[in-house]
RNA sequence: GGCCCCAUCGUCUAGAGGCCUAGGAUACCGCCCUCUCAAGGCGGAGACGGGGAUUCGAAUUCCCCUGGGGCCA
């Protein structure tokens, strides 16, 4: 049987890194096995789901390089792929559950159930459904219906307590207790005490399906063979397993992935700042870098090596090698890795890098649409002299904003430290540079070194004030290269204008 | 509170009884290179949560505790 995996996001927000990581492993797994990857939209929460978010999630997944063989937009033989469009399917299966006696109508109102739960809590009992509606006869049902009660549907867990269910792979006797056995690819056997499970709701009285039920029906009807999902769903699995077996369905193989943690070791969420995948895209992170980084979270393909092309990841990926421990998302390491990929990109596809950098600068307001060809070529040259300094978008701001500004943003500390009392020096440098033609880096260097020597100042003493005067900062690309790219006219003007700053101190 | 998962440097991890005076990467700190920063080179600091048990021998197996996380309420 060929492998079928799925990623089933709720379109209630942008795709976040945790979700993307999860989707990526599903995708990797299916690609490794030459299987099918399905995208299913779990939009039953109508109040929070929007089509805009659905589209955004699709867009972000595609950007990451994750493609799906079946899904709401591309279709497929198991559609529809949106839960809201699967109403009739759930209704049909609800009926089947009922007909086969594995579920029963429950007439209890939410108020009654809440009261019951409160009582249990007060008496320090675990809150569990009493089973009141389990064995109602037709007359009693008719009466409750006549009272105007609309029944919900409950799954009949109780029946599994019947000793006539012998030991099976999924239901075993341990120390006198009946245990539901979840066989997990990552965690091995995980046992849940059947006594802890009560008859849970599968359909609300208004007819809407609950998560566990919809999930099982979807995965079954879509022939999903492997469910790779967050470990937070592990507790749901025994209930789902019971549903599969009650109907005589073959359950999928489960693998419960660790959760992605923030620096505070709490589940990564909006609270942690940048968690939407698109924020990474907007900061000049490359999808290939993200993929590589994701793969190395909770998995390790080969000792020593850390940089892998996606094809290599697909080839090597083995779900059984996944660690069960939850990793912390370390942005610093991602930045490093992205730097490695940007460096490669500079060699392999400089045009793409220029495009990305230009778009970034536009977003930051340093360039305006439409971007002229001259500006684009300036970006190209800037990227050239930035070299390995470029690891994330913000490096463009830190090291190169002055190329795109009429006047540099002067860092007060840099000014105080290097420009104070330097107006004479700036004048002399300007005079020395004035006649220089052409204005090339190697010639500039010659002139400045000669000046430094003849004035007895030394190159360091000369370079720093000039750098601050031209860029506003103490850090940045090589000074001579930067001056060439900035151009003679702007260099001379900024040296002149910086005199005012030099005088003040 | 109940149930479940997890546990090696700050972080990602290697390690599946002797190869471990615990390896790599990243981050950090020095030095070198150098016009600054970055990159690069060299070096440094930095971990098996605790306690039992098994064994000639445990990071590696088992148990308990602790800690972290998640889910349910």
mmCIF file of N, CA and C in Angstrom, chain A residues 428-504:
data_model
loop_
_atom_site.group_PDB
_atom_site.id
_atom_site.type_symbol
_atom_site.label_atom_id
_atom_site.label_comp_id
_atom_site.label_asym_id
_atom_site.label_seq_id
_atom_site.Cartn_x
_atom_site.Cartn_y
_atom_site.Cartn_z
ATOM 1 N N UNK A 428 40.917 67.880 4.502
ATOM 2 C CA UNK A 428 42.126 67.444 3.807
ATOM 3 C C UNK A 428 41.854 66.218 2.939
ATOM 4 N N UNK A 429 41.079 65.280 3.493
ATOM 5 C CA UNK A 429 40.742 64.081 2.725
ATOM 6 C C UNK A 429 39.951 64.470 1.480
ATOM 7 N N UNK A 430 39.029 65.387 1.688
ATOM 8 C CA UNK A 430 38.207 65.820 0.553
ATOM 9 C C UNK A 430 39.077 66.440 -0.537
ATOM 10 N N UNK A 431 40.017 67.243 -0.138
ATOM 11 C CA UNK A 431 40.920 67.880 -1.095
ATOM 12 C C UNK A 431 41.750 66.836 -1.838
ATOM 13 N N UNK A 432 42.172 65.814 -1.101
ATOM 14 C CA UNK A 432 43.002 64.776 -1.717
ATOM 15 C C UNK A 432 42.204 63.945 -2.716
ATOM 16 N N UNK A 433 40.916 63.789 -2.415
ATOM 17 C CA UNK A 433 40.059 62.937 -3.256
ATOM 18 C C UNK A 433 39.514 63.679 -4.482
ATOM 19 N N UNK A 434 39.407 64.973 -4.351
ATOM 20 C CA UNK A 434 38.788 65.824 -5.365
ATOM 21 C C UNK A 434 39.264 65.518 -6.790
ATOM 22 N N UNK A 435 40.552 65.482 -6.998
ATOM 23 C CA UNK A 435 41.019 65.299 -8.382
ATOM 24 C C UNK A 435 40.988 63.854 -8.864
ATOM 25 N N UNK A 436 40.641 62.922 -7.981
ATOM 26 C CA UNK A 436 40.754 61.506 -8.333
ATOM 27 C C UNK A 436 39.758 61.100 -9.420
ATOM 28 N N UNK A 437 40.311 60.553 -10.505
ATOM 29 C CA UNK A 437 39.477 60.125 -11.638
ATOM 30 C C UNK A 437 40.191 59.011 -12.376
ATOM 31 N N UNK A 438 39.629 57.841 -12.578
ATOM 32 C CA UNK A 438 38.304 57.440 -12.110
ATOM 33 C C UNK A 438 38.311 57.142 -10.624
ATOM 34 N N UNK A 439 37.125 57.131 -10.069
ATOM 35 C CA UNK A 439 36.955 56.971 -8.623
ATOM 36 C C UNK A 439 36.831 55.481 -8.268
ATOM 37 N N UNK A 440 37.957 54.789 -8.359
ATOM 38 C CA UNK A 440 37.943 53.345 -8.133
ATOM 39 C C UNK A 440 38.564 52.978 -6.789
ATOM 40 N N UNK A 441 38.105 51.861 -6.240
ATOM 41 C CA UNK A 441 38.497 51.455 -4.895
ATOM 42 C C UNK A 441 40.013 51.407 -4.720
ATOM 43 N N UNK A 442 40.701 50.797 -5.684
ATOM 44 C CA UNK A 442 42.151 50.642 -5.500
ATOM 45 C C UNK A 442 42.864 51.992 -5.540
ATOM 46 N N UNK A 443 42.366 52.900 -6.349
ATOM 47 C CA UNK A 443 42.950 54.249 -6.422
ATOM 48 C C UNK A 443 42.643 55.040 -5.147
ATOM 49 N N UNK A 444 41.419 54.873 -4.663
ATOM 50 C CA UNK A 444 41.033 55.557 -3.424
ATOM 51 C C UNK A 444 41.941 55.103 -2.286
ATOM 52 N N UNK A 445 42.159 53.786 -2.264
ATOM 53 C CA UNK A 445 43.001 53.231 -1.208
ATOM 54 C C UNK A 445 44.409 53.823 -1.281
ATOM 55 N N UNK A 446 44.935 53.897 -2.499
ATOM 56 C CA UNK A 446 46.277 54.471 -2.672
ATOM 57 C C UNK A 446 46.341 55.888 -2.122
ATOM 58 N N UNK A 447 45.356 56.673 -2.506
ATOM 59 C CA UNK A 447 45.341 58.075 -2.092
ATOM 60 C C UNK A 447 45.256 58.194 -0.566
ATOM 61 N N UNK A 448 44.346 57.413 0.018
ATOM 62 C CA UNK A 448 44.153 57.522 1.460
ATOM 63 C C UNK A 448 45.362 57.010 2.237
ATOM 64 N N UNK A 449 45.963 55.960 1.731
ATOM 65 C CA UNK A 449 47.150 55.435 2.431
ATOM 66 C C UNK A 449 48.306 56.434 2.340
ATOM 67 N N UNK A 450 48.418 57.031 1.174
ATOM 68 C CA UNK A 450 49.477 58.032 0.996
ATOM 69 C C UNK A 450 49.235 59.221 1.927
ATOM 70 N N UNK A 451 47.993 59.617 1.997
ATOM 71 C CA UNK A 451 47.634 60.730 2.877
ATOM 72 C C UNK A 451 47.931 60.399 4.342
ATOM 73 N N UNK A 452 47.551 59.168 4.723
ATOM 74 C CA UNK A 452 47.768 58.743 6.106
ATOM 75 C C UNK A 452 49.244 58.769 6.447
ATOM 76 N N UNK A 453 50.024 58.357 5.481
ATOM 77 C CA UNK A 453 51.461 58.297 5.743
ATOM 78 C C UNK A 453 52.070 59.697 5.813
ATOM 79 N N UNK A 454 51.749 60.521 4.833
ATOM 80 C CA UNK A 454 52.342 61.855 4.784
ATOM 81 C C UNK A 454 51.908 62.713 5.972
ATOM 82 N N UNK A 455 50.667 62.487 6.421
ATOM 83 C CA UNK A 455 50.201 63.276 7.560
ATOM 84 C C UNK A 455 50.664 62.692 8.886
ATOM 85 N N UNK A 456 51.196 61.487 8.820
ATOM 86 C CA UNK A 456 51.691 60.837 10.037
ATOM 87 C C UNK A 456 50.600 60.351 10.960
ATOM 88 N N UNK A 457 49.387 60.245 10.434
ATOM 89 C CA UNK A 457 48.260 59.848 11.287
ATOM 90 C C UNK A 457 48.078 58.332 11.388
ATOM 91 N N UNK A 458 48.437 57.642 10.325
ATOM 92 C CA UNK A 458 48.178 56.201 10.297
ATOM 93 C C UNK A 458 46.813 55.936 9.704
ATOM 94 N N UNK A 459 46.716 54.813 9.038
ATOM 95 C CA UNK A 459 45.506 54.539 8.270
ATOM 96 C C UNK A 459 44.255 54.414 9.145
ATOM 97 N N UNK A 460 44.422 53.845 10.338
ATOM 98 C CA UNK A 460 43.257 53.663 11.219
ATOM 99 C C UNK A 460 42.639 55.010 11.602
ATOM 100 N N UNK A 461 43.482 55.917 11.950
ATOM 101 C CA UNK A 461 43.021 57.226 12.377
ATOM 102 C C UNK A 461 42.281 57.957 11.255
ATOM 103 N N UNK A 462 42.682 57.665 10.039
ATOM 104 C CA UNK A 462 42.060 58.313 8.900
ATOM 105 C C UNK A 462 40.734 57.654 8.519
ATOM 106 N N UNK A 463 40.755 56.339 8.552
ATOM 107 C CA UNK A 463 39.606 55.571 8.067
ATOM 108 C C UNK A 463 38.339 55.777 8.904
ATOM 109 N N UNK A 464 38.489 55.737 10.223
ATOM 110 C CA UNK A 464 37.286 55.781 11.066
ATOM 111 C C UNK A 464 36.438 57.036 10.880
ATOM 112 N N UNK A 465 37.038 58.219 10.959
ATOM 113 C CA UNK A 465 36.210 59.416 10.761
ATOM 114 C C UNK A 465 35.545 59.446 9.383
ATOM 115 N N UNK A 466 36.261 58.993 8.370
ATOM 116 C CA UNK A 466 35.668 59.000 7.029
ATOM 117 C C UNK A 466 34.472 58.068 6.979
ATOM 118 N N UNK A 467 34.669 56.895 7.572
ATOM 119 C CA UNK A 467 33.579 55.903 7.576
ATOM 120 C C UNK A 467 32.340 56.484 8.260
ATOM 121 N N UNK A 468 32.548 57.109 9.397
ATOM 122 C CA UNK A 468 31.399 57.666 10.112
ATOM 123 C C UNK A 468 30.763 58.803 9.302
ATOM 124 N N UNK A 469 31.592 59.615 8.703
ATOM 125 C CA UNK A 469 31.075 60.730 7.913
ATOM 126 C C UNK A 469 30.227 60.237 6.742
ATOM 127 N N UNK A 470 30.648 59.133 6.119
ATOM 128 C CA UNK A 470 29.956 58.649 4.924
ATOM 129 C C UNK A 470 28.773 57.747 5.230
ATOM 130 N N UNK A 471 28.903 56.954 6.304
ATOM 131 C CA UNK A 471 27.873 55.942 6.559
ATOM 132 C C UNK A 471 27.080 56.194 7.839
ATOM 133 N N UNK A 472 27.637 56.999 8.728
ATOM 134 C CA UNK A 472 26.961 57.251 9.991
ATOM 135 C C UNK A 472 27.291 56.218 11.054
ATOM 136 N N UNK A 473 28.055 55.189 10.646
ATOM 137 C CA UNK A 473 28.325 54.103 11.595
ATOM 138 C C UNK A 473 29.801 53.719 11.645
ATOM 139 N N UNK A 474 30.112 52.889 12.617
ATOM 140 C CA UNK A 474 31.497 52.412 12.743
ATOM 141 C C UNK A 474 31.696 51.049 12.083
ATOM 142 N N UNK A 475 30.605 50.406 11.719
ATOM 143 C CA UNK A 475 30.725 49.095 11.079
ATOM 144 C C UNK A 475 30.179 49.143 9.663
ATOM 145 N N UNK A 476 30.677 48.240 8.836
ATOM 146 C CA UNK A 476 30.181 48.213 7.476
ATOM 147 C C UNK A 476 31.161 47.572 6.523
ATOM 148 N N UNK A 477 30.857 47.638 5.247
ATOM 149 C CA UNK A 477 31.721 47.036 4.228
ATOM 150 C C UNK A 477 33.071 47.769 4.181
ATOM 151 N N UNK A 478 34.023 47.222 3.451
ATOM 152 C CA UNK A 478 35.322 47.858 3.291
ATOM 153 C C UNK A 478 35.159 49.293 2.821
ATOM 154 N N UNK A 479 35.905 50.188 3.438
ATOM 155 C CA UNK A 479 35.707 51.613 3.173
ATOM 156 C C UNK A 479 35.961 52.000 1.713
ATOM 157 N N UNK A 480 37.021 51.472 1.141
ATOM 158 C CA UNK A 480 37.382 51.892 -0.221
ATOM 159 C C UNK A 480 36.355 51.409 -1.236
ATOM 160 N N UNK A 481 35.897 50.179 -1.035
ATOM 161 C CA UNK A 481 34.862 49.624 -1.927
ATOM 162 C C UNK A 481 33.568 50.429 -1.793
ATOM 163 N N UNK A 482 33.260 50.688 -0.542
ATOM 164 C CA UNK A 482 32.029 51.418 -0.255
ATOM 165 C C UNK A 482 32.054 52.814 -0.896
ATOM 166 N N UNK A 483 33.229 53.440 -0.889
ATOM 167 C CA UNK A 483 33.333 54.778 -1.473
ATOM 168 C C UNK A 483 33.145 54.725 -2.980
ATOM 169 N N UNK A 484 33.695 53.691 -3.581
ATOM 170 C CA UNK A 484 33.534 53.561 -5.027
ATOM 171 C C UNK A 484 32.060 53.424 -5.394
ATOM 172 N N UNK A 485 31.366 52.558 -4.642
ATOM 173 C CA UNK A 485 29.963 52.310 -4.950
ATOM 174 C C UNK A 485 29.113 53.557 -4.657
ATOM 175 N N UNK A 486 29.485 54.260 -3.611
ATOM 176 C CA UNK A 486 28.743 55.466 -3.256
ATOM 177 C C UNK A 486 28.932 56.544 -4.335
ATOM 178 N N UNK A 487 30.107 56.567 -4.943
ATOM 179 C CA UNK A 487 30.374 57.521 -6.023
ATOM 180 C C UNK A 487 31.027 58.796 -5.514
ATOM 181 N N UNK A 488 31.858 59.322 -6.341
ATOM 182 C CA UNK A 488 32.655 60.482 -5.956
ATOM 183 C C UNK A 488 31.821 61.662 -5.471
ATOM 184 N N UNK A 489 30.791 61.943 -6.223
ATOM 185 C CA UNK A 489 29.981 63.108 -5.905
ATOM 186 C C UNK A 489 29.400 63.036 -4.498
ATOM 187 N N UNK A 490 28.796 61.886 -4.191
ATOM 188 C CA UNK A 490 28.179 61.748 -2.876
ATOM 189 C C UNK A 490 29.226 61.692 -1.769
ATOM 190 N N UNK A 491 30.375 61.077 -2.065
ATOM 191 C CA UNK A 491 31.447 61.015 -1.066
ATOM 192 C C UNK A 491 31.888 62.431 -0.689
ATOM 193 N N UNK A 492 32.146 63.231 -1.698
ATOM 194 C CA UNK A 492 32.626 64.593 -1.434
ATOM 195 C C UNK A 492 31.577 65.414 -0.693
ATOM 196 N N UNK A 493 30.339 65.232 -1.107
ATOM 197 C CA UNK A 493 29.270 65.998 -0.468
ATOM 198 C C UNK A 493 29.130 65.629 1.017
ATOM 199 N N UNK A 494 29.186 64.323 1.276
ATOM 200 C CA UNK A 494 29.012 63.894 2.663
ATOM 201 C C UNK A 494 30.196 64.298 3.541
ATOM 202 N N UNK A 495 31.385 64.321 2.944
ATOM 203 C CA UNK A 495 32.547 64.764 3.721
ATOM 204 C C UNK A 495 32.363 66.234 4.104
ATOM 205 N N UNK A 496 31.837 66.979 3.148
ATOM 206 C CA UNK A 496 31.581 68.400 3.364
ATOM 207 C C UNK A 496 30.505 68.606 4.443
ATOM 208 N N UNK A 497 29.407 67.870 4.291
ATOM 209 C CA UNK A 497 28.295 68.035 5.213
ATOM 210 C C UNK A 497 28.628 67.581 6.630
ATOM 211 N N UNK A 498 29.538 66.626 6.719
ATOM 212 C CA UNK A 498 29.872 66.075 8.037
ATOM 213 C C UNK A 498 30.682 67.067 8.868
ATOM 214 N N UNK A 499 31.186 68.108 8.215
ATOM 215 C CA UNK A 499 31.979 69.099 8.939
ATOM 216 C C UNK A 499 31.165 69.717 10.083
ATOM 217 N N UNK A 500 29.877 69.922 9.808
ATOM 218 C CA UNK A 500 29.036 70.521 10.847
ATOM 219 C C UNK A 500 28.990 69.646 12.088
ATOM 220 N N UNK A 501 28.913 68.333 11.875
ATOM 221 C CA UNK A 501 28.891 67.401 13.009
ATOM 222 C C UNK A 501 30.236 67.401 13.722
ATOM 223 N N UNK A 502 31.289 67.509 12.921
ATOM 224 C CA UNK A 502 32.634 67.463 13.484
ATOM 225 C C UNK A 502 32.901 68.700 14.320
ATOM 226 N N UNK A 503 32.324 69.819 13.896
ATOM 227 C CA UNK A 503 32.565 71.059 14.600
ATOM 228 C C UNK A 503 31.898 71.117 15.961
ATOM 229 N N UNK A 504 30.698 70.591 16.032
ATOM 230 C CA UNK A 504 29.890 70.689 17.251
ATOM 231 C C UNK A 504 30.626 70.121 18.458
#
